[in-house]
CSV table of C-alpha atoms in Angstrom, one decimal:
chain,number,residue,atom,x,y,z
A,88,UNK,CA,-43.1,-10.8,40.9
A,89,UNK,CA,-43.8,-13.5,43.5
A,90,UNK,CA,-42.2,-14.2,46.9
A,91,UNK,CA,-40.5,-17.8,46.9
A,92,UNK,CA,-41.6,-19.4,50.2
A,93,UNK,CA,-38.7,-21.5,51.7
A,94,UNK,CA,-39.4,-25.0,53.0
A,95,UNK,CA,-37.6,-26.9,55.6
A,96,UNK,CA,-35.2,-29.6,54.5
A,97,UNK,CA,-36.3,-33.2,54.7
A,98,UNK,CA,-34.1,-36.3,54.4
A,99,UNK,CA,-35.5,-39.3,52.4
A,100,UNK,CA,-34.3,-42.9,53.1
A,101,UNK,CA,-31.4,-42.3,55.7
A,102,UNK,CA,-31.1,-39.9,58.7
A,103,UNK,CA,-29.5,-36.9,57.3
A,104,UNK,CA,-29.5,-33.1,57.9
A,105,UNK,CA,-33.1,-32.9,58.2
A,106,UNK,CA,-36.1,-35.0,59.7
A,107,UNK,CA,-36.3,-38.4,58.2
A,108,UNK,CA,-39.0,-39.2,55.9
A,109,UNK,CA,-39.3,-43.1,55.2
A,110,UNK,CA,-40.9,-45.6,53.4
A,111,UNK,CA,-44.0,-47.2,55.2
A,112,UNK,CA,-43.8,-44.8,58.1
A,113,UNK,CA,-44.5,-41.6,56.1
A,114,UNK,CA,-45.5,-43.0,52.6
A,115,UNK,CA,-46.5,-46.4,51.1
A,116,UNK,CA,-45.2,-47.3,47.5
A,117,UNK,CA,-46.1,-50.6,46.3
A,118,UNK,CA,-43.9,-50.9,43.4
A,119,UNK,CA,-43.5,-54.8,44.2
A,120,UNK,CA,-46.6,-55.0,41.8
A,121,UNK,CA,-44.2,-54.3,39.0
A,122,UNK,CA,-41.8,-56.9,39.8
A,123,UNK,CA,-44.3,-59.4,40.9
A,124,UNK,CA,-46.2,-59.1,37.8
A,125,UNK,CA,-43.2,-59.3,35.4
A,126,UNK,CA,-41.1,-61.9,37.5
A,127,UNK,CA,-38.2,-59.4,37.9
A,128,UNK,CA,-36.4,-57.5,40.5
A,129,UNK,CA,-35.7,-53.8,40.4
A,130,UNK,CA,-32.2,-52.9,39.4
A,131,UNK,CA,-30.5,-50.3,41.7
A,132,UNK,CA,-30.8,-47.7,38.7
A,133,UNK,CA,-34.4,-47.9,38.5
A,134,UNK,CA,-35.1,-48.3,42.3
A,135,UNK,CA,-33.2,-44.9,42.7
A,136,UNK,CA,-35.4,-43.4,40.0
A,137,UNK,CA,-38.5,-44.3,41.8
A,138,UNK,CA,-37.1,-43.1,45.2
A,139,UNK,CA,-36.2,-39.8,43.8
A,140,UNK,CA,-39.5,-39.3,42.0
A,141,UNK,CA,-41.4,-40.2,45.2
A,142,UNK,CA,-39.2,-38.0,47.5
A,143,UNK,CA,-40.0,-35.1,45.0
A,144,UNK,CA,-43.8,-35.8,44.8
A,145,UNK,CA,-44.1,-36.0,48.7
A,146,UNK,CA,-42.2,-32.9,49.2
A,147,UNK,CA,-44.2,-31.1,46.5
A,148,UNK,CA,-47.5,-32.4,48.1
A,149,UNK,CA,-46.9,-31.4,51.6
A,150,UNK,CA,-45.0,-28.2,51.2
A,151,UNK,CA,-47.7,-25.4,50.7
A,152,UNK,CA,-46.9,-22.7,48.2
A,153,UNK,CA,-48.3,-20.0,50.3
A,154,UNK,CA,-48.3,-19.6,54.2
A,155,UNK,CA,-51.5,-20.4,56.1
A,156,UNK,CA,-54.0,-17.7,55.7
A,157,UNK,CA,-52.4,-15.8,52.9
A,158,UNK,CA,-54.3,-14.6,49.9
A,159,UNK,CA,-54.2,-16.5,46.7
A,160,UNK,CA,-53.3,-13.2,44.7
A,161,UNK,CA,-50.4,-14.5,43.0
A,162,UNK,CA,-47.8,-13.0,45.7
A,163,UNK,CA,-46.7,-16.8,46.4
A,164,UNK,CA,-46.1,-19.3,43.7
A,165,UNK,CA,-42.5,-20.4,43.4
A,166,UNK,CA,-40.9,-22.3,46.4
A,167,UNK,CA,-37.4,-23.2,47.4
A,168,UNK,CA,-37.5,-26.9,48.3
A,169,UNK,CA,-34.4,-28.4,49.8
A,170,UNK,CA,-34.2,-32.3,50.2
A,171,UNK,CA,-31.9,-35.0,50.7
A,172,UNK,CA,-32.3,-38.3,49.1
A,173,UNK,CA,-30.4,-41.5,49.8
A,174,UNK,CA,-29.6,-43.4,46.6
A,175,UNK,CA,-27.7,-46.4,45.6
A,176,UNK,CA,-25.7,-44.9,43.0
A,177,UNK,CA,-25.1,-41.5,44.1
A,178,UNK,CA,-22.3,-40.8,41.5
A,179,UNK,CA,-25.0,-41.2,38.8
A,180,UNK,CA,-27.4,-38.7,40.2
A,181,UNK,CA,-24.4,-36.2,41.1
A,182,UNK,CA,-22.9,-36.3,37.5
A,183,UNK,CA,-23.4,-32.8,36.4
A,184,UNK,CA,-25.3,-33.5,33.2
A,185,UNK,CA,-27.8,-35.6,35.1
A,186,UNK,CA,-28.1,-33.2,38.0
A,187,UNK,CA,-28.6,-30.3,35.7
A,188,UNK,CA,-31.3,-32.1,33.6
A,189,UNK,CA,-33.1,-33.4,36.8
A,190,UNK,CA,-33.4,-29.7,38.1
A,191,UNK,CA,-34.4,-28.4,34.7
A,192,UNK,CA,-37.3,-30.9,34.4
A,193,UNK,CA,-38.4,-30.2,38.1
A,194,UNK,CA,-38.4,-26.4,37.4
A,195,UNK,CA,-40.1,-26.9,34.4
A,196,UNK,CA,-42.8,-29.0,35.9
A,197,UNK,CA,-43.4,-26.9,39.1
A,198,UNK,CA,-41.7,-23.5,38.6
A,199,UNK,CA,-39.8,-24.2,42.1
A,200,UNK,CA,-36.4,-24.0,42.8
A,201,UNK,CA,-35.1,-27.5,44.0
A,202,UNK,CA,-32.1,-28.1,46.0
A,203,UNK,CA,-31.6,-31.8,46.2
A,204,UNK,CA,-28.5,-33.4,47.8
A,205,UNK,CA,-27.8,-37.0,46.8
A,206,UNK,CA,-26.2,-39.2,49.6
A,207,UNK,CA,-25.0,-42.7,49.2
A,208,UNK,CA,-26.1,-46.1,50.8
A,209,UNK,CA,-29.5,-46.2,49.6
A,210,UNK,CA,-32.5,-46.2,51.9
A,211,UNK,CA,-32.4,-47.6,55.3
A,212,UNK,CA,-35.2,-49.8,54.6
A,213,UNK,CA,-34.9,-51.5,51.1
A,214,UNK,CA,-38.1,-52.5,49.5
A,215,UNK,CA,-39.4,-56.0,48.7
A,216,UNK,CA,-39.2,-55.0,44.7
A,217,UNK,CA,-35.3,-55.1,44.8
A,218,UNK,CA,-34.9,-57.9,47.7
A,219,UNK,CA,-37.1,-60.6,46.6
A,220,UNK,CA,-36.8,-62.3,43.3
A,221,UNK,CA,-39.9,-64.1,41.8
A,222,UNK,CA,-40.4,-67.7,41.6
A,223,UNK,CA,-41.4,-67.6,37.8
A,224,UNK,CA,-40.4,-65.5,35.1
A,225,UNK,CA,-43.2,-63.6,33.4
A,226,UNK,CA,-42.0,-61.8,30.2
A,227,UNK,CA,-44.5,-60.1,28.0
A,228,UNK,CA,-45.4,-61.7,24.7
A,229,UNK,CA,-43.4,-60.0,22.0
A,230,UNK,CA,-43.5,-57.5,20.3
A,231,UNK,CA,-44.6,-55.9,23.6
A,232,UNK,CA,-45.5,-52.1,24.2
A,233,UNK,CA,-46.3,-50.2,27.4
A,234,UNK,CA,-48.4,-47.5,27.9
A,235,UNK,CA,-49.7,-45.2,30.8
A,236,UNK,CA,-53.5,-45.6,31.7
A,237,UNK,CA,-54.5,-42.7,33.9
A,238,UNK,CA,-58.1,-43.3,34.0
A,239,UNK,CA,-59.5,-40.5,32.0
A,240,UNK,CA,-61.0,-40.5,28.6
A,241,UNK,CA,-57.8,-39.9,26.6
A,242,UNK,CA,-55.9,-42.6,28.1
A,243,UNK,CA,-58.9,-45.1,27.6
A,244,UNK,CA,-59.1,-44.1,23.9
A,245,UNK,CA,-55.4,-44.2,23.3
A,246,UNK,CA,-55.0,-47.7,24.9
A,247,UNK,CA,-57.7,-49.1,23.1
A,248,UNK,CA,-56.1,-48.0,19.7
A,249,UNK,CA,-53.2,-49.8,20.8
A,250,UNK,CA,-55.1,-53.0,21.1
A,251,UNK,CA,-54.7,-53.7,17.4
A,252,UNK,CA,-51.0,-54.4,17.8
A,253,UNK,CA,-49.3,-57.6,18.0
A,254,UNK,CA,-47.7,-59.0,21.3
A,255,UNK,CA,-48.7,-57.9,24.5
A,256,UNK,CA,-49.9,-54.4,25.9
A,257,UNK,CA,-48.7,-53.6,29.4
A,258,UNK,CA,-50.8,-50.9,30.7
A,259,UNK,CA,-49.3,-48.9,34.1
A,260,UNK,CA,-51.5,-47.0,36.3
A,261,UNK,CA,-50.5,-45.0,39.4
A,262,UNK,CA,-53.1,-44.0,41.9
A,263,UNK,CA,-52.8,-41.8,45.0
A,264,UNK,CA,-56.5,-42.8,46.4
A,265,UNK,CA,-58.5,-45.9,46.1
A,266,UNK,CA,-61.3,-44.3,44.1
A,267,UNK,CA,-58.9,-43.6,41.2
A,268,UNK,CA,-57.4,-47.0,41.6
A,269,UNK,CA,-60.7,-48.8,41.3
A,270,UNK,CA,-61.7,-46.7,38.3
A,271,UNK,CA,-58.4,-47.5,36.5
A,272,UNK,CA,-58.8,-51.1,37.2
A,273,UNK,CA,-62.3,-51.2,35.7
A,274,UNK,CA,-61.0,-49.6,32.5
A,275,UNK,CA,-58.1,-52.1,32.2
A,276,UNK,CA,-60.7,-55.1,32.7
A,277,UNK,CA,-62.9,-53.6,29.9
A,278,UNK,CA,-59.8,-53.3,27.6
A,279,UNK,CA,-58.6,-56.8,28.2
A,280,UNK,CA,-62.1,-58.0,27.4
A,281,UNK,CA,-62.2,-56.2,24.0
A,282,UNK,CA,-58.9,-57.6,22.6
A,283,UNK,CA,-57.7,-59.0,20.4
A,284,UNK,CA,-54.5,-58.0,22.0
A,285,UNK,CA,-53.4,-59.5,25.4
A,286,UNK,CA,-53.4,-56.8,28.1
A,287,UNK,CA,-51.6,-56.8,31.5
A,288,UNK,CA,-52.4,-54.2,33.7
A,289,UNK,CA,-50.4,-52.9,36.8
A,290,UNK,CA,-51.8,-50.7,39.4
A,291,UNK,CA,-49.1,-48.9,41.4
A,292,UNK,CA,-50.4,-47.2,44.7
A,293,UNK,CA,-48.5,-44.3,46.0
A,294,UNK,CA,-50.0,-43.0,49.3
A,295,UNK,CA,-49.1,-40.7,52.3
A,296,UNK,CA,-49.8,-42.3,55.7
A,297,UNK,CA,-51.5,-40.5,58.6
A,298,UNK,CA,-48.0,-39.8,60.0
A,299,UNK,CA,-46.6,-38.5,56.6
A,300,UNK,CA,-49.5,-36.0,56.4
A,301,UNK,CA,-48.3,-34.4,59.8
A,302,UNK,CA,-45.0,-33.4,58.1
A,303,UNK,CA,-46.7,-30.5,56.6
A,304,UNK,CA,-48.7,-27.7,58.1
A,305,UNK,CA,-51.7,-29.9,58.3
A,306,UNK,CA,-53.0,-29.5,54.8
A,307,UNK,CA,-51.6,-30.5,51.3
A,308,UNK,CA,-50.7,-28.3,48.4
A,309,UNK,CA,-53.5,-28.7,45.7
A,310,UNK,CA,-51.4,-27.8,42.6
A,311,UNK,CA,-49.0,-30.9,43.0
A,312,UNK,CA,-47.4,-30.4,39.6
A,313,UNK,CA,-44.8,-33.2,40.3
A,314,UNK,CA,-47.5,-36.0,39.8
A,315,UNK,CA,-46.4,-36.0,36.2
A,316,UNK,CA,-42.8,-36.8,37.5
A,317,UNK,CA,-43.8,-39.7,39.8
A,318,UNK,CA,-46.3,-41.3,37.3
A,319,UNK,CA,-43.9,-41.2,34.2
A,320,UNK,CA,-41.1,-42.6,36.4
A,321,UNK,CA,-43.1,-45.5,37.6
A,322,UNK,CA,-44.4,-46.0,34.1
A,323,UNK,CA,-40.9,-46.0,32.7
A,324,UNK,CA,-39.8,-48.6,35.5
A,325,UNK,CA,-42.3,-51.0,34.5
A,326,UNK,CA,-41.9,-50.6,30.8
A,327,UNK,CA,-38.1,-51.3,31.2
A,328,UNK,CA,-38.8,-54.3,33.5
A,329,UNK,CA,-40.9,-55.6,30.7
A,330,UNK,CA,-38.1,-55.0,28.2
A,331,UNK,CA,-40.0,-52.1,26.4
A,332,UNK,CA,-37.8,-49.4,25.1
A,333,UNK,CA,-40.6,-46.7,25.2
A,334,UNK,CA,-43.6,-45.6,27.4
A,335,UNK,CA,-46.6,-44.4,25.4
A,336,UNK,CA,-48.8,-41.8,26.8
A,337,UNK,CA,-52.3,-40.9,25.6
A,338,UNK,CA,-53.2,-37.3,25.6
A,339,UNK,CA,-54.9,-35.2,22.6
A,340,UNK,CA,-52.9,-32.5,21.2
A,341,UNK,CA,-54.5,-29.3,22.5
A,342,UNK,CA,-54.9,-31.0,26.0
A,343,UNK,CA,-51.2,-32.0,26.0
A,344,UNK,CA,-50.1,-28.4,25.0
A,345,UNK,CA,-52.5,-26.9,27.6
A,346,UNK,CA,-52.1,-23.3,26.6
A,347,UNK,CA,-52.6,-20.6,29.1
A,348,UNK,CA,-56.3,-19.6,29.2
A,349,UNK,CA,-55.8,-16.0,30.5
A,350,UNK,CA,-52.8,-13.7,30.6
A,351,UNK,CA,-52.6,-14.1,34.3
A,352,UNK,CA,-51.7,-17.9,34.1
A,353,UNK,CA,-47.9,-18.2,33.8
A,354,UNK,CA,-45.4,-21.1,33.7
A,355,UNK,CA,-46.6,-24.2,35.5
A,356,UNK,CA,-49.8,-22.7,36.8
A,357,UNK,CA,-51.0,-24.6,33.9
A,358,UNK,CA,-50.1,-28.3,34.2
A,359,UNK,CA,-47.2,-29.3,32.0
A,360,UNK,CA,-47.6,-33.1,32.6
A,361,UNK,CA,-47.9,-34.3,28.9
A,362,UNK,CA,-46.1,-31.2,27.2
A,363,UNK,CA,-43.8,-32.5,24.5
A,364,UNK,CA,-40.9,-30.8,26.4
A,365,UNK,CA,-41.7,-32.9,29.6
A,366,UNK,CA,-41.7,-36.2,27.6
A,367,UNK,CA,-38.3,-35.1,26.0
A,368,UNK,CA,-36.8,-34.2,29.1
A,369,UNK,CA,-38.1,-37.3,31.0
A,370,UNK,CA,-36.8,-39.5,28.1
A,371,UNK,CA,-33.3,-38.2,28.4
A,372,UNK,CA,-33.3,-38.5,32.2
A,373,UNK,CA,-34.5,-41.9,32.3
A,374,UNK,CA,-31.9,-42.9,29.5
A,375,UNK,CA,-29.2,-41.3,31.5
A,376,UNK,CA,-29.8,-42.8,34.7
A,377,UNK,CA,-30.7,-46.4,33.8
A,378,UNK,CA,-28.4,-46.5,30.8
A,379,UNK,CA,-31.0,-47.9,28.7
A,380,UNK,CA,-32.0,-45.9,25.7
A,381,UNK,CA,-35.6,-45.1,26.4
A,382,UNK,CA,-38.3,-42.9,25.0
A,383,UNK,CA,-41.8,-41.4,26.0
A,384,UNK,CA,-44.0,-40.8,23.2
A,385,UNK,CA,-47.4,-39.5,22.7
A,386,UNK,CA,-49.2,-41.2,19.5
A,387,UNK,CA,-52.2,-38.5,19.7
A,388,UNK,CA,-50.0,-35.4,19.8
A,389,UNK,CA,-51.7,-34.4,16.5
A,390,UNK,CA,-55.3,-35.5,17.1
A,391,UNK,CA,-58.0,-33.4,18.7
A,392,UNK,CA,-59.9,-35.1,21.7
A,393,UNK,CA,-63.0,-35.2,19.4
A,394,UNK,CA,-60.9,-36.9,16.6
A,395,UNK,CA,-59.9,-39.6,19.2
A,396,UNK,CA,-63.5,-40.1,20.2
A,397,UNK,CA,-64.7,-40.4,16.5
A,398,UNK,CA,-62.2,-43.2,16.2
A,399,UNK,CA,-63.4,-45.1,19.1
A,400,UNK,CA,-65.6,-48.2,18.4
A,401,UNK,CA,-68.9,-48.6,19.9
A,402,UNK,CA,-67.5,-51.5,22.1
A,403,UNK,CA,-66.0,-48.9,24.4
A,404,UNK,CA,-69.2,-47.1,25.2
A,405,UNK,CA,-69.6,-48.6,28.5
A,406,UNK,CA,-66.1,-47.7,29.5
A,407,UNK,CA,-66.5,-44.0,28.2
A,408,UNK,CA,-69.4,-43.7,30.4
A,409,UNK,CA,-67.4,-45.0,33.2
A,410,UNK,CA,-64.3,-43.0,33.1
A,411,UNK,CA,-63.8,-39.6,34.5
A,412,UNK,CA,-62.2,-36.5,33.0
A,413,UNK,CA,-63.2,-34.1,35.6
A,414,UNK,CA,-60.8,-32.2,37.9
A,415,UNK,CA,-62.7,-33.2,41.0
A,416,UNK,CA,-65.0,-36.2,40.4
A,417,UNK,CA,-62.8,-38.7,42.1
A,418,UNK,CA,-61.8,-36.5,45.1
A,419,UNK,CA,-65.3,-35.3,46.0
A,420,UNK,CA,-68.1,-37.2,47.6
A,421,UNK,CA,-70.8,-36.8,45.0
A,422,UNK,CA,-72.9,-39.8,44.0
A,423,UNK,CA,-71.4,-42.1,41.5
A,424,UNK,CA,-68.4,-39.7,41.4
A,425,UNK,CA,-70.3,-37.3,39.3
A,426,UNK,CA,-68.5,-35.1,37.0
A,427,UNK,CA,-68.9,-31.4,37.9
A,428,UNK,CA,-69.6,-30.2,34.5
A,429,UNK,CA,-67.8,-26.9,35.0
A,430,UNK,CA,-64.0,-27.5,35.0
A,431,UNK,CA,-62.1,-27.1,31.7
A,432,UNK,CA,-61.8,-31.0,31.7
A,433,UNK,CA,-65.4,-31.6,31.6
A,434,UNK,CA,-65.9,-28.9,29.1
A,435,UNK,CA,-63.4,-30.3,26.7
A,436,UNK,CA,-64.8,-33.9,27.3
A,437,UNK,CA,-68.4,-32.7,26.5
A,438,UNK,CA,-67.1,-30.7,23.5
A,439,UNK,CA,-65.5,-34.0,22.1
A,440,UNK,CA,-68.2,-36.2,22.6
A,441,UNK,CA,-70.7,-33.8,20.8
A,442,UNK,CA,-68.4,-33.1,18.1
A,443,UNK,CA,-67.8,-37.0,17.5
A,444,UNK,CA,-71.6,-37.4,17.4
A,445,UNK,CA,-71.6,-39.5,20.8
A,446,UNK,CA,-74.8,-37.4,22.0
A,447,UNK,CA,-76.0,-40.3,24.0
A,448,UNK,CA,-72.8,-40.6,26.1
A,449,UNK,CA,-73.0,-36.9,26.6
A,450,UNK,CA,-76.6,-37.3,27.9
A,451,UNK,CA,-75.4,-39.6,30.5
A,452,UNK,CA,-72.6,-37.1,31.6
A,453,UNK,CA,-75.4,-34.5,31.8
A,454,UNK,CA,-77.8,-36.5,33.9
A,455,UNK,CA,-75.0,-36.7,36.7
A,456,UNK,CA,-74.2,-32.9,36.6
A,457,UNK,CA,-75.9,-30.2,38.3
A,458,UNK,CA,-76.8,-28.3,35.2
A,459,UNK,CA,-76.1,-28.3,31.5
A,460,UNK,CA,-73.9,-25.2,30.9
A,461,UNK,CA,-73.7,-25.9,27.2
A,462,UNK,CA,-77.4,-24.8,27.0
A,463,UNK,CA,-77.4,-21.7,29.2
A,464,UNK,CA,-79.5,-19.3,27.6
A,465,UNK,CA,-79.4,-16.2,30.1
A,466,UNK,CA,-76.2,-14.0,29.5
A,467,UNK,CA,-73.8,-14.3,32.5
A,468,UNK,CA,-74.9,-17.7,33.7
A,469,UNK,CA,-72.7,-19.5,31.3
A,470,UNK,CA,-69.8,-21.3,33.2
A,471,UNK,CA,-66.5,-19.5,33.6
A,472,UNK,CA,-64.5,-22.2,32.3
A,473,UNK,CA,-66.8,-22.5,29.1
A,474,UNK,CA,-66.2,-18.7,28.5
A,475,UNK,CA,-62.5,-19.0,29.1
A,476,UNK,CA,-62.2,-21.8,26.6
A,477,UNK,CA,-64.3,-20.0,23.9
A,478,UNK,CA,-62.1,-16.7,24.4
A,479,UNK,CA,-59.0,-19.2,23.8
A,480,UNK,CA,-60.6,-20.0,20.6
A,481,UNK,CA,-61.2,-16.5,19.6
A,482,UNK,CA,-57.5,-15.8,20.4
A,483,UNK,CA,-56.5,-18.9,18.2
A,484,UNK,CA,-58.6,-18.1,15.4
A,485,UNK,CA,-57.2,-14.4,15.3
A,486,UNK,CA,-53.6,-15.6,15.3
A,487,UNK,CA,-54.4,-18.1,12.7
A,488,UNK,CA,-55.8,-15.5,10.5
A,489,UNK,CA,-52.8,-13.2,10.7
A,490,UNK,CA,-50.4,-12.6,7.8
A,491,UNK,CA,-48.0,-14.7,9.8
A,492,UNK,CA,-50.0,-17.2,11.9
A,493,UNK,CA,-47.0,-18.9,13.7
A,494,UNK,CA,-45.4,-15.7,14.8
A,495,UNK,CA,-48.6,-14.4,16.1
A,496,UNK,CA,-49.1,-17.5,18.0
A,497,UNK,CA,-45.6,-17.3,19.4
A,498,UNK,CA,-46.3,-13.7,20.7
A,499,UNK,CA,-49.4,-14.9,22.5
A,500,UNK,CA,-48.0,-18.3,23.9
A,501,UNK,CA,-44.2,-18.0,23.8
A,502,UNK,CA,-43.7,-21.4,25.1
A,503,UNK,CA,-45.3,-23.0,21.7
A,504,UNK,CA,-41.5,-22.5,20.6
A,505,UNK,CA,-40.3,-25.0,23.0
A,506,UNK,CA,-43.0,-27.5,22.0
A,507,UNK,CA,-42.0,-27.2,18.4
A,508,UNK,CA,-38.2,-27.7,19.1
A,509,UNK,CA,-39.0,-30.7,21.4
A,510,UNK,CA,-41.0,-32.2,18.7
A,511,UNK,CA,-38.7,-31.2,15.7
A,512,UNK,CA,-41.7,-30.4,13.3
A,513,UNK,CA,-42.7,-27.4,11.1
A,514,UNK,CA,-45.1,-24.9,12.3
A,515,UNK,CA,-47.7,-26.0,9.9
A,516,UNK,CA,-48.3,-29.1,12.1
A,517,UNK,CA,-49.4,-26.8,15.1
A,518,UNK,CA,-51.3,-24.3,12.6
A,519,UNK,CA,-53.2,-27.4,11.3
A,520,UNK,CA,-53.9,-28.8,14.7
A,521,UNK,CA,-55.4,-25.6,16.0
A,522,UNK,CA,-57.4,-25.1,12.8
A,523,UNK,CA,-59.2,-28.3,13.3
A,524,UNK,CA,-59.6,-27.7,16.9
A,525,UNK,CA,-61.1,-24.3,16.4
A,526,UNK,CA,-63.3,-25.6,13.7
A,527,UNK,CA,-64.9,-28.2,16.1
A,528,UNK,CA,-66.2,-25.6,18.3
A,529,UNK,CA,-67.8,-23.7,15.5
A,530,UNK,CA,-69.5,-26.7,14.3
A,531,UNK,CA,-71.2,-27.6,17.7
A,532,UNK,CA,-74.2,-25.5,16.8
A,533,UNK,CA,-75.4,-24.9,20.3
A,534,UNK,CA,-77.1,-21.5,20.8
A,535,UNK,CA,-75.0,-20.7,24.1
A,536,UNK,CA,-71.7,-21.4,22.5
A,537,UNK,CA,-72.7,-19.7,19.2
A,538,UNK,CA,-73.4,-16.5,21.1
A,539,UNK,CA,-70.1,-16.6,22.8
A,540,UNK,CA,-68.4,-17.2,19.4
A,541,UNK,CA,-70.0,-14.3,18.0
A,542,UNK,CA,-69.2,-12.1,20.8
């Protein structure tokens, strides 16, 4: 049982019942990148969606889950987060079904109790994206599609697969620091050079200012589970401005489901950013707020990461070597933003590259890492993340071998039921995905991993 930590109430956009948090003063949002690139202007509905998403993200980022000095023992996780947001269309956001859906989505993503009050008038300082029209119309070449480019391996491979379509591909990236933005730009440039489809890339920075960082207790909340909300909202805004009726997100199936690795992980302690439930709720929220029927889809929901790697052409090798799937590479100070080699993201990337036969790319990764945890031969020295992931493979295999494998999976990971409902597919789709994923680990043939699999 955790103790919810109550945060002070902040007002976004206009003076209200709490301290004012304002664009340019406390945070920077360069959404004019969207309107300049597409020759459009943000509608009031889309501008409100962006403002709400950024207000949530700033609050989540600056309100710590536990008091300074408190032990990270699970006592503190949930928070009560009151905020006030000035919007242009308060009636839309206060409409019961929209209000309920927003809070359901935020609780699902963060495990927090959000108490959001919407006031009218819009922000005191309107942004250039909604006040300045473009000199020239820049529509996407039809038939256009839009995708979210995060800078990781899955987003690179997913976007590359979409290069085979007709018309123009709009790729949208959101970055919270320059390292990530630069990496995203390099990947987009590589994709544009490969073709044959024309690529238009939009990089939308969202940053706290030095003054904004002082709003908290001097440090930031590391979990930041609402990042998915602001990234998807900005992606949807760009897609709609480009006359696209869906946003494609690129994440392998097991990675999107992101099942808990231990019994101690509960709720949003494992990120739910690309879960099918998240995409479903975001689709409904964007449609309700904008009045534009909109969908968020994951075309790789039934592929493993290794299968995505196996389908990639050798033209992508340089880009694969340059992208990062590490939890800390781009926020640390390691030379060349070297991957740590220890986190679950690094472990899954290595498993995928090796299974797909991309041993040369794996060797490049290992050269930057401090060691090769896949080849550790002394018991007890294998990295914890690798042990946990192999433990999950054991659990999945045990469930799949049961008389009723789906019921066994639901008992171990109850939220799989919600994932199935969100996708509207038979259980056999999940069973087949997990069978293939487990089989990949068994086929690696590395002694350190075989020893763990046999334990």
